[in-house]
Each structure stands twice: as structure tokens, then as C-alpha cells.
Amino acid sequence: MVAIMNRELAMVIIPIFRLVSILLALNGVPLGFLGRASVKLETSLHRQNLRWYSDFLKVVFKGFLAWLPSINRYGKALELNQSEDMTEFPREPIEEYVKQTLGDDEIGAHTYDHIERVLTLALDMAGEMRVNIRVLGASALLHDIGRPFEKQVEKSHSVLSGEMSVEILRNLGYYDSEIDSVIQAIRTHRFSEGLEPVNVEGEILSDADKLDAMGAIGVFRAIAQASVDNRGIEGFLQHAHEKLLRLRDLMYTEIGQQMAQERHKVLEEFVNQLEKEMGLVS
């Protein structure tokens, strides 16, 4: 009689444990011990072991002790997603890492002040948008750190910068999902590679990076880069027509489209005037 009652009770408990295990695992919480507990129950039943209560409790208790770190980590993740931490990010240590990484390799258009402007633009553009500032801020600061090394390793800096960001972000307590989002945003910021952003942080970063290539600042940066590359005025004009004058129509966000209008006008007027003075147009 007792064995029958045990079996009936277990047949109710086992499916419940399996369902809970599946649901929590889908949310990133490892609960393998629940599955092992249900197996222990079934094994005990097949053997008609009347001490299955004891075996079952041992498995659950041991599993629960092993699970405590996961509970803590999962709880922190939930707390982060529901707190104001999403509106802040560890700016100073990331800035220090970027400066140390770039070293003396800041030449042409891609100097550290470009990174600072992209960050400022990105944060301003975020405004009331539903954005993870931890992801956006880190992406903006780290998006060009691989640029000085891309020729050495023959890899796009949009890929290299993401790879170089992983360790510093982990050390600063970023979750894997946030790191993945940073990598994705950095990977798609370079419009010339034709990759579409997969998250809103990527859209904002791409727009901010393009905005800094437009307007008076964009003109200055393009001329500086043309000088470094020994391409002269002709090189600047070629770059302006092939890239800079196309940026206005490639904005992803509404605020980016609005901000691009004035900067495009300044850029266009400068190019037109330069071509007139060079006698390239009447």
C-alpha cells in the first residue's frame, strides 16, 4: 500500500520537476540537479525501494547547494535589468583602457577626440529611447580600438575591436548578453562594410560615427586623413563624393536623420565651394 502511494505521488512530482527544470533552463538558470532528482525517483520506483524519500531528498539537497551560486548570479541579472544601472556605465576604466590601447597610434581622422565625440553624440541621441546605456557607452568608447592593428592581423577593426573588448568588459562585471550586444554594435558600425545593425545600440553607434564624419568636423577630419595618406585635395574630394555626401541618407534613427541635415548642408557647401575655386565646376 505504501509503495503504491509512493508511486502515485512520484508520478505527480516527476513531471513538475521536469517542467520547472525546462522553464528555468530556458531563462539561463542551470537546474540539471532537478532532472537527476526525477531520475532518482524513477529508479527507486522501478526497484520498489521504500526508501526513495531519503534518496530523493539527498539528491535535491546536494543539487540545491551546488545551485546557490547560480541563484545569486541569476538574481543579480534580474536586478540589473530592472534597476537604474541600465542608465549608467563604467566610463572611466573603459576610457583608460582605450587610451592605453591606442597609445601613440592616433593619427589622421581617428584620434581619441573622435571617440569622445562619438560617445557624446550617442548618449545625446539616446535621449528617451529604450537603450541599454551600459552597452551603448561601452560600444562608443571601444568601437575603434582595433583600428591601429587591423593591417597587422589582416582583420577589419570592426571585428578586432569587438574581440579586444571582451576581457575588459568581463573584468568590469558585464554579463555575457551585454558583451554580445557590444560586439554586435561595434561589428556593424562601419557603414562601408554594408552590415545592418541588429540592436538599437548598434543603430545609434553607427549614426553617431557617421555624424562625426559630416559637417565642419567631418571636413577637418577628412582633410587630416587625406594629408596623412598623401592624397591631397583630389583625394579629399574623391572621399567626399564616394562616402561623406552619402551619409545623410544612411541614418537609422529619426534623431540621426534630423541631425544629419545641417551637417550635410555644411559639408555640401564646402565641397561645392572648393570645386569652384579649383575650377572643377563653373
Short mmCIF file of C-alpha atoms in Angstrom, two decimals:
data_model
loop_
_atom_site.label_atom_id
_atom_site.label_comp_id
_atom_site.label_asym_id
_atom_site.label_seq_id
_atom_site.Cartn_x
_atom_site.Cartn_y
_atom_site.Cartn_z
CA MET A 1 0.00 0.00 0.00
CA VAL A 2 2.81 2.39 0.92
CA ALA A 3 4.64 1.56 -2.29
CA ILE A 4 1.51 2.35 -4.33
CA MET A 5 1.09 5.70 -2.58
CA ASN A 6 4.77 6.49 -3.13
CA ARG A 7 4.45 5.67 -6.79
CA GLU A 8 1.34 7.81 -7.27
CA LEU A 9 2.93 10.75 -5.50
CA ALA A 10 6.11 10.42 -7.52
CA MET A 11 4.19 10.34 -10.78
CA VAL A 12 2.90 13.80 -9.88
CA ILE A 13 6.21 15.20 -8.64
CA ILE A 14 8.39 13.99 -11.53
CA PRO A 15 6.59 15.90 -14.34
CA ILE A 16 6.51 19.04 -12.18
CA PHE A 17 10.24 18.86 -11.57
CA ARG A 18 10.92 18.32 -15.24
CA LEU A 19 8.73 21.26 -16.26
CA VAL A 20 10.37 23.61 -13.74
CA SER A 21 13.81 22.50 -14.90
CA ILE A 22 12.98 23.19 -18.55
CA LEU A 23 11.39 26.60 -17.89
CA LEU A 24 14.24 27.88 -15.74
CA ALA A 25 16.89 26.47 -18.06
CA LEU A 26 15.30 28.43 -20.92
CA ASN A 27 15.87 31.55 -18.83
CA GLY A 28 19.54 30.78 -18.36
CA VAL A 29 19.38 29.11 -14.95
CA PRO A 30 21.15 25.71 -14.79
CA LEU A 31 18.94 23.26 -12.90
CA GLY A 32 20.28 19.93 -14.00
CA PHE A 33 20.01 18.54 -10.48
CA LEU A 34 16.21 18.59 -10.77
CA GLY A 35 16.44 16.24 -13.71
CA ARG A 36 18.79 13.99 -11.76
CA ALA A 37 16.35 14.01 -8.85
CA SER A 38 13.50 12.87 -11.08
CA VAL A 39 15.68 10.07 -12.46
CA LYS A 40 16.45 9.01 -8.90
CA LEU A 41 12.73 8.86 -8.19
CA GLU A 42 12.01 6.72 -11.23
CA THR A 43 14.89 4.37 -10.45
CA SER A 44 13.68 3.92 -6.90
CA LEU A 45 10.16 3.20 -8.09
CA HIS A 46 11.28 0.56 -10.55
CA ARG A 47 13.17 -1.14 -7.75
CA GLN A 48 10.17 -0.67 -5.43
CA ASN A 49 12.53 0.91 -2.94
CA LEU A 50 10.51 2.16 0.03
CA ARG A 51 13.38 4.48 1.00
CA TRP A 52 13.04 6.61 -2.12
CA TYR A 53 12.11 9.61 0.04
CA SER A 54 15.58 9.60 1.55
CA ASP A 55 17.33 9.14 -1.80
CA PHE A 56 15.23 11.85 -3.38
CA LEU A 57 15.92 14.39 -0.63
CA LYS A 58 19.65 13.71 -0.77
CA VAL A 59 19.79 14.46 -4.49
CA VAL A 60 17.71 17.63 -4.14
CA PHE A 61 19.69 18.91 -1.15
CA LYS A 62 23.07 18.36 -2.83
CA GLY A 63 21.82 19.93 -6.02
CA PHE A 64 20.42 22.93 -4.19
CA LEU A 65 23.77 23.62 -2.53
CA ALA A 66 25.51 23.46 -5.91
CA TRP A 67 22.83 25.69 -7.40
CA LEU A 68 23.17 28.57 -4.90
CA PRO A 69 25.83 30.46 -6.95
CA SER A 70 23.55 30.27 -9.98
CA ILE A 71 20.63 31.64 -7.96
CA ASN A 72 22.77 34.55 -6.87
CA ARG A 73 24.04 35.31 -10.40
CA TYR A 74 20.58 34.96 -11.94
CA GLY A 75 19.10 37.20 -9.28
CA LYS A 76 21.72 39.85 -9.97
CA ALA A 77 20.95 39.69 -13.67
CA LEU A 78 17.25 40.23 -13.00
CA GLU A 79 18.05 43.05 -10.61
CA LEU A 80 20.27 44.70 -13.22
CA ASN A 81 17.57 44.51 -15.88
CA GLN A 82 15.07 46.17 -13.54
CA SER A 83 17.33 48.80 -12.00
CA GLU A 84 18.74 52.17 -12.96
CA ASP A 85 22.13 50.54 -13.63
CA MET A 86 20.96 50.29 -17.23
CA THR A 87 21.36 54.08 -17.47
CA GLU A 88 24.97 54.15 -16.28
CA PHE A 89 28.22 52.55 -17.35
CA PRO A 90 31.82 52.36 -16.02
CA ARG A 91 33.16 55.15 -18.20
CA GLU A 92 36.50 55.93 -16.55
CA PRO A 93 38.08 52.44 -16.61
CA ILE A 94 36.98 51.91 -20.22
CA GLU A 95 38.39 55.30 -21.23
CA GLU A 96 41.69 54.45 -19.56
CA TYR A 97 41.82 51.11 -21.37
CA VAL A 98 41.13 52.78 -24.72
CA LYS A 99 43.84 55.41 -24.20
CA GLN A 100 46.40 52.79 -23.20
CA THR A 101 45.47 50.59 -26.15
CA LEU A 102 45.64 53.36 -28.74
CA GLY A 103 48.89 54.75 -27.34
CA ASP A 104 50.65 56.93 -29.90
CA ASP A 105 48.76 55.47 -32.85
CA GLU A 106 46.28 58.36 -33.01
CA ILE A 107 46.78 59.88 -36.45
CA GLY A 108 44.61 61.31 -39.17
CA ALA A 109 40.86 61.26 -38.66
CA HIS A 110 40.68 58.58 -35.98
CA THR A 111 42.05 60.28 -32.88
CA TYR A 112 40.80 59.88 -29.33
CA ASP A 113 38.77 63.07 -29.59
CA HIS A 114 36.78 61.36 -32.36
CA ILE A 115 35.89 58.61 -29.89
CA GLU A 116 34.84 61.19 -27.29
CA ARG A 117 32.61 62.97 -29.80
CA VAL A 118 31.01 59.71 -30.89
CA LEU A 119 30.26 58.89 -27.25
CA THR A 120 28.75 62.34 -26.64
CA LEU A 121 26.65 62.12 -29.79
CA ALA A 122 25.48 58.60 -28.97
CA LEU A 123 24.43 59.48 -25.42
CA ASP A 124 22.66 62.64 -26.63
CA MET A 125 20.85 60.70 -29.34
CA ALA A 126 19.72 58.01 -26.90
CA GLY A 127 17.54 60.57 -25.12
CA GLU A 128 14.25 58.97 -24.17
CA MET A 129 14.88 55.89 -26.31
CA ARG A 130 14.79 52.49 -24.64
CA VAL A 131 18.52 51.86 -24.65
CA ASN A 132 20.98 49.94 -22.50
CA ILE A 133 23.49 52.70 -21.73
CA ARG A 134 25.98 50.14 -20.45
CA VAL A 135 26.05 48.62 -23.93
CA LEU A 136 25.88 51.91 -25.83
CA GLY A 137 28.56 53.68 -23.77
CA ALA A 138 30.99 50.78 -23.97
CA SER A 139 30.36 50.35 -27.70
CA ALA A 140 31.05 54.01 -28.42
CA LEU A 141 34.30 54.07 -26.47
CA LEU A 142 35.60 50.75 -27.78
CA HIS A 143 34.48 50.87 -31.42
CA ASP A 144 37.86 51.92 -32.86
CA ILE A 145 40.41 50.31 -30.52
CA GLY A 146 41.32 47.70 -33.11
CA ARG A 147 41.98 50.20 -35.89
CA PRO A 148 45.78 50.57 -35.29
CA PHE A 149 46.20 46.80 -35.55
CA GLU A 150 43.90 45.80 -38.42
CA LYS A 151 46.62 45.85 -41.07
CA GLN A 152 48.95 43.73 -38.94
CA VAL A 153 46.39 40.98 -38.39
CA GLU A 154 44.56 41.50 -41.70
CA LYS A 155 41.22 41.80 -39.98
CA SER A 156 38.64 44.60 -40.04
CA HIS A 157 38.83 46.80 -36.97
CA SER A 158 35.06 46.38 -36.57
CA VAL A 159 35.75 42.71 -35.81
CA LEU A 160 39.02 43.23 -33.97
CA SER A 161 37.65 45.97 -31.71
CA GLY A 162 34.86 43.68 -30.56
CA GLU A 163 37.28 40.88 -29.79
CA MET A 164 39.55 43.24 -27.86
CA SER A 165 36.60 44.45 -25.78
CA VAL A 166 35.65 41.13 -24.20
CA GLU A 167 38.24 40.92 -21.42
CA ILE A 168 37.86 44.48 -20.14
CA LEU A 169 34.07 44.20 -20.10
CA ARG A 170 34.14 40.90 -18.22
CA ASN A 171 36.52 42.40 -15.69
CA LEU A 172 34.05 45.25 -15.21
CA GLY A 173 31.18 42.88 -14.48
CA TYR A 174 29.36 42.95 -17.80
CA TYR A 175 27.11 39.96 -18.45
CA ASP A 176 27.67 37.75 -21.48
CA SER A 177 24.49 39.03 -23.12
CA GLU A 178 25.71 42.62 -22.74
CA ILE A 179 29.14 41.76 -24.14
CA ASP A 180 27.49 40.09 -27.13
CA SER A 181 25.43 43.25 -27.71
CA VAL A 182 28.56 45.42 -27.56
CA ILE A 183 30.33 43.16 -30.06
CA GLN A 184 27.32 43.26 -32.39
CA ALA A 185 27.07 47.05 -32.20
CA ILE A 186 30.78 47.50 -32.93
CA ARG A 187 30.69 44.93 -35.73
CA THR A 188 28.02 46.86 -37.65
CA HIS A 189 29.15 50.45 -37.03
CA ARG A 190 31.25 50.62 -40.20
CA PHE A 191 28.85 51.60 -42.98
CA SER A 192 31.32 50.74 -45.74
CA GLU A 193 31.04 47.03 -44.88
CA GLY A 194 27.31 47.05 -45.55
CA LEU A 195 26.25 45.26 -42.35
CA GLU A 196 22.92 46.22 -40.80
CA PRO A 197 22.80 46.82 -37.02
CA VAL A 198 20.91 44.15 -35.09
CA ASN A 199 20.13 46.22 -31.99
CA VAL A 200 19.19 49.82 -31.22
CA GLU A 201 22.59 50.46 -29.63
CA GLY A 202 24.19 49.47 -32.92
CA GLU A 203 21.94 51.85 -34.84
CA ILE A 204 22.81 54.75 -32.56
CA LEU A 205 26.54 53.98 -32.66
CA SER A 206 26.52 53.78 -36.45
CA ASP A 207 24.64 57.08 -36.74
CA ALA A 208 26.92 58.83 -34.23
CA ASP A 209 30.02 57.61 -36.06
CA LYS A 210 28.62 58.85 -39.38
CA LEU A 211 27.63 62.23 -37.92
CA ASP A 212 31.21 62.82 -36.82
CA ALA A 213 32.26 62.37 -40.45
CA MET A 214 29.93 65.19 -41.53
CA GLY A 215 29.71 68.95 -41.01
CA ALA A 216 32.71 71.16 -40.24
CA ILE A 217 34.30 68.46 -38.09
CA GLY A 218 33.85 65.95 -40.88
CA VAL A 219 35.60 68.30 -43.32
CA PHE A 220 38.51 68.76 -40.92
CA ARG A 221 38.86 65.02 -40.29
CA ALA A 222 38.71 64.15 -43.98
CA ILE A 223 41.38 66.72 -44.86
CA ALA A 224 43.58 65.50 -41.99
CA GLN A 225 43.28 61.91 -43.21
CA ALA A 226 43.94 62.91 -46.83
CA SER A 227 47.10 64.67 -45.68
CA VAL A 228 48.31 61.62 -43.75
CA ASP A 229 47.62 59.40 -46.77
CA ASN A 230 49.29 61.89 -49.17
CA ARG A 231 46.12 62.11 -51.27
CA GLY A 232 45.84 65.91 -51.31
CA ILE A 233 42.76 67.88 -52.33
CA GLU A 234 41.83 65.43 -55.06
CA GLY A 235 41.83 62.62 -52.53
CA PHE A 236 39.61 64.61 -50.19
CA LEU A 237 37.09 65.37 -52.94
CA GLN A 238 37.00 61.75 -54.04
CA HIS A 239 36.35 60.65 -50.45
CA ALA A 240 33.67 63.31 -50.06
CA HIS A 241 31.74 62.12 -53.11
CA GLU A 242 32.23 58.40 -52.53
CA LYS A 243 31.36 58.42 -48.84
CA LEU A 244 30.72 61.64 -46.94
CA LEU A 245 27.96 63.09 -49.10
CA ARG A 246 26.10 59.77 -48.96
CA LEU A 247 25.92 59.56 -45.17
CA ARG A 248 22.81 61.71 -44.72
CA ASP A 249 20.65 59.10 -46.42
CA LEU A 250 22.10 56.20 -44.44
CA MET A 251 20.94 57.18 -40.95
CA TYR A 252 18.98 54.57 -38.98
CA THR A 253 17.41 56.65 -36.21
CA GLU A 254 14.97 59.52 -36.53
CA ILE A 255 17.15 61.81 -34.41
CA GLY A 256 20.15 60.85 -36.52
CA GLN A 257 18.31 61.81 -39.69
CA GLN A 258 17.42 65.19 -38.21
CA MET A 259 20.95 65.93 -37.02
CA ALA A 260 22.41 64.88 -40.36
CA GLN A 261 20.53 67.55 -42.32
CA GLU A 262 22.52 70.55 -41.10
CA ARG A 263 25.85 68.73 -41.16
CA HIS A 264 25.23 67.55 -44.70
CA LYS A 265 24.48 71.11 -45.78
CA VAL A 266 27.77 72.40 -44.32
CA LEU A 267 29.71 69.59 -45.97
CA GLU A 268 28.00 70.04 -49.33
CA GLU A 269 28.59 73.80 -49.37
CA PHE A 270 32.28 73.33 -48.58
CA VAL A 271 32.75 70.74 -51.33
CA ASN A 272 30.92 72.92 -53.87
CA GLN A 273 32.98 75.99 -52.98
CA LEU A 274 36.24 74.03 -53.09
CA GLU A 275 35.43 72.64 -56.52
CA LYS A 276 34.58 76.14 -57.79
CA GLU A 277 37.86 77.59 -56.54
CA MET A 278 39.76 74.73 -58.18
CA GLY A 279 37.98 75.37 -61.45
CA LEU A 280 36.42 71.92 -61.48
CA VAL A 281 32.91 73.36 -61.88
CA SER A 282 31.64 76.61 -63.34
#
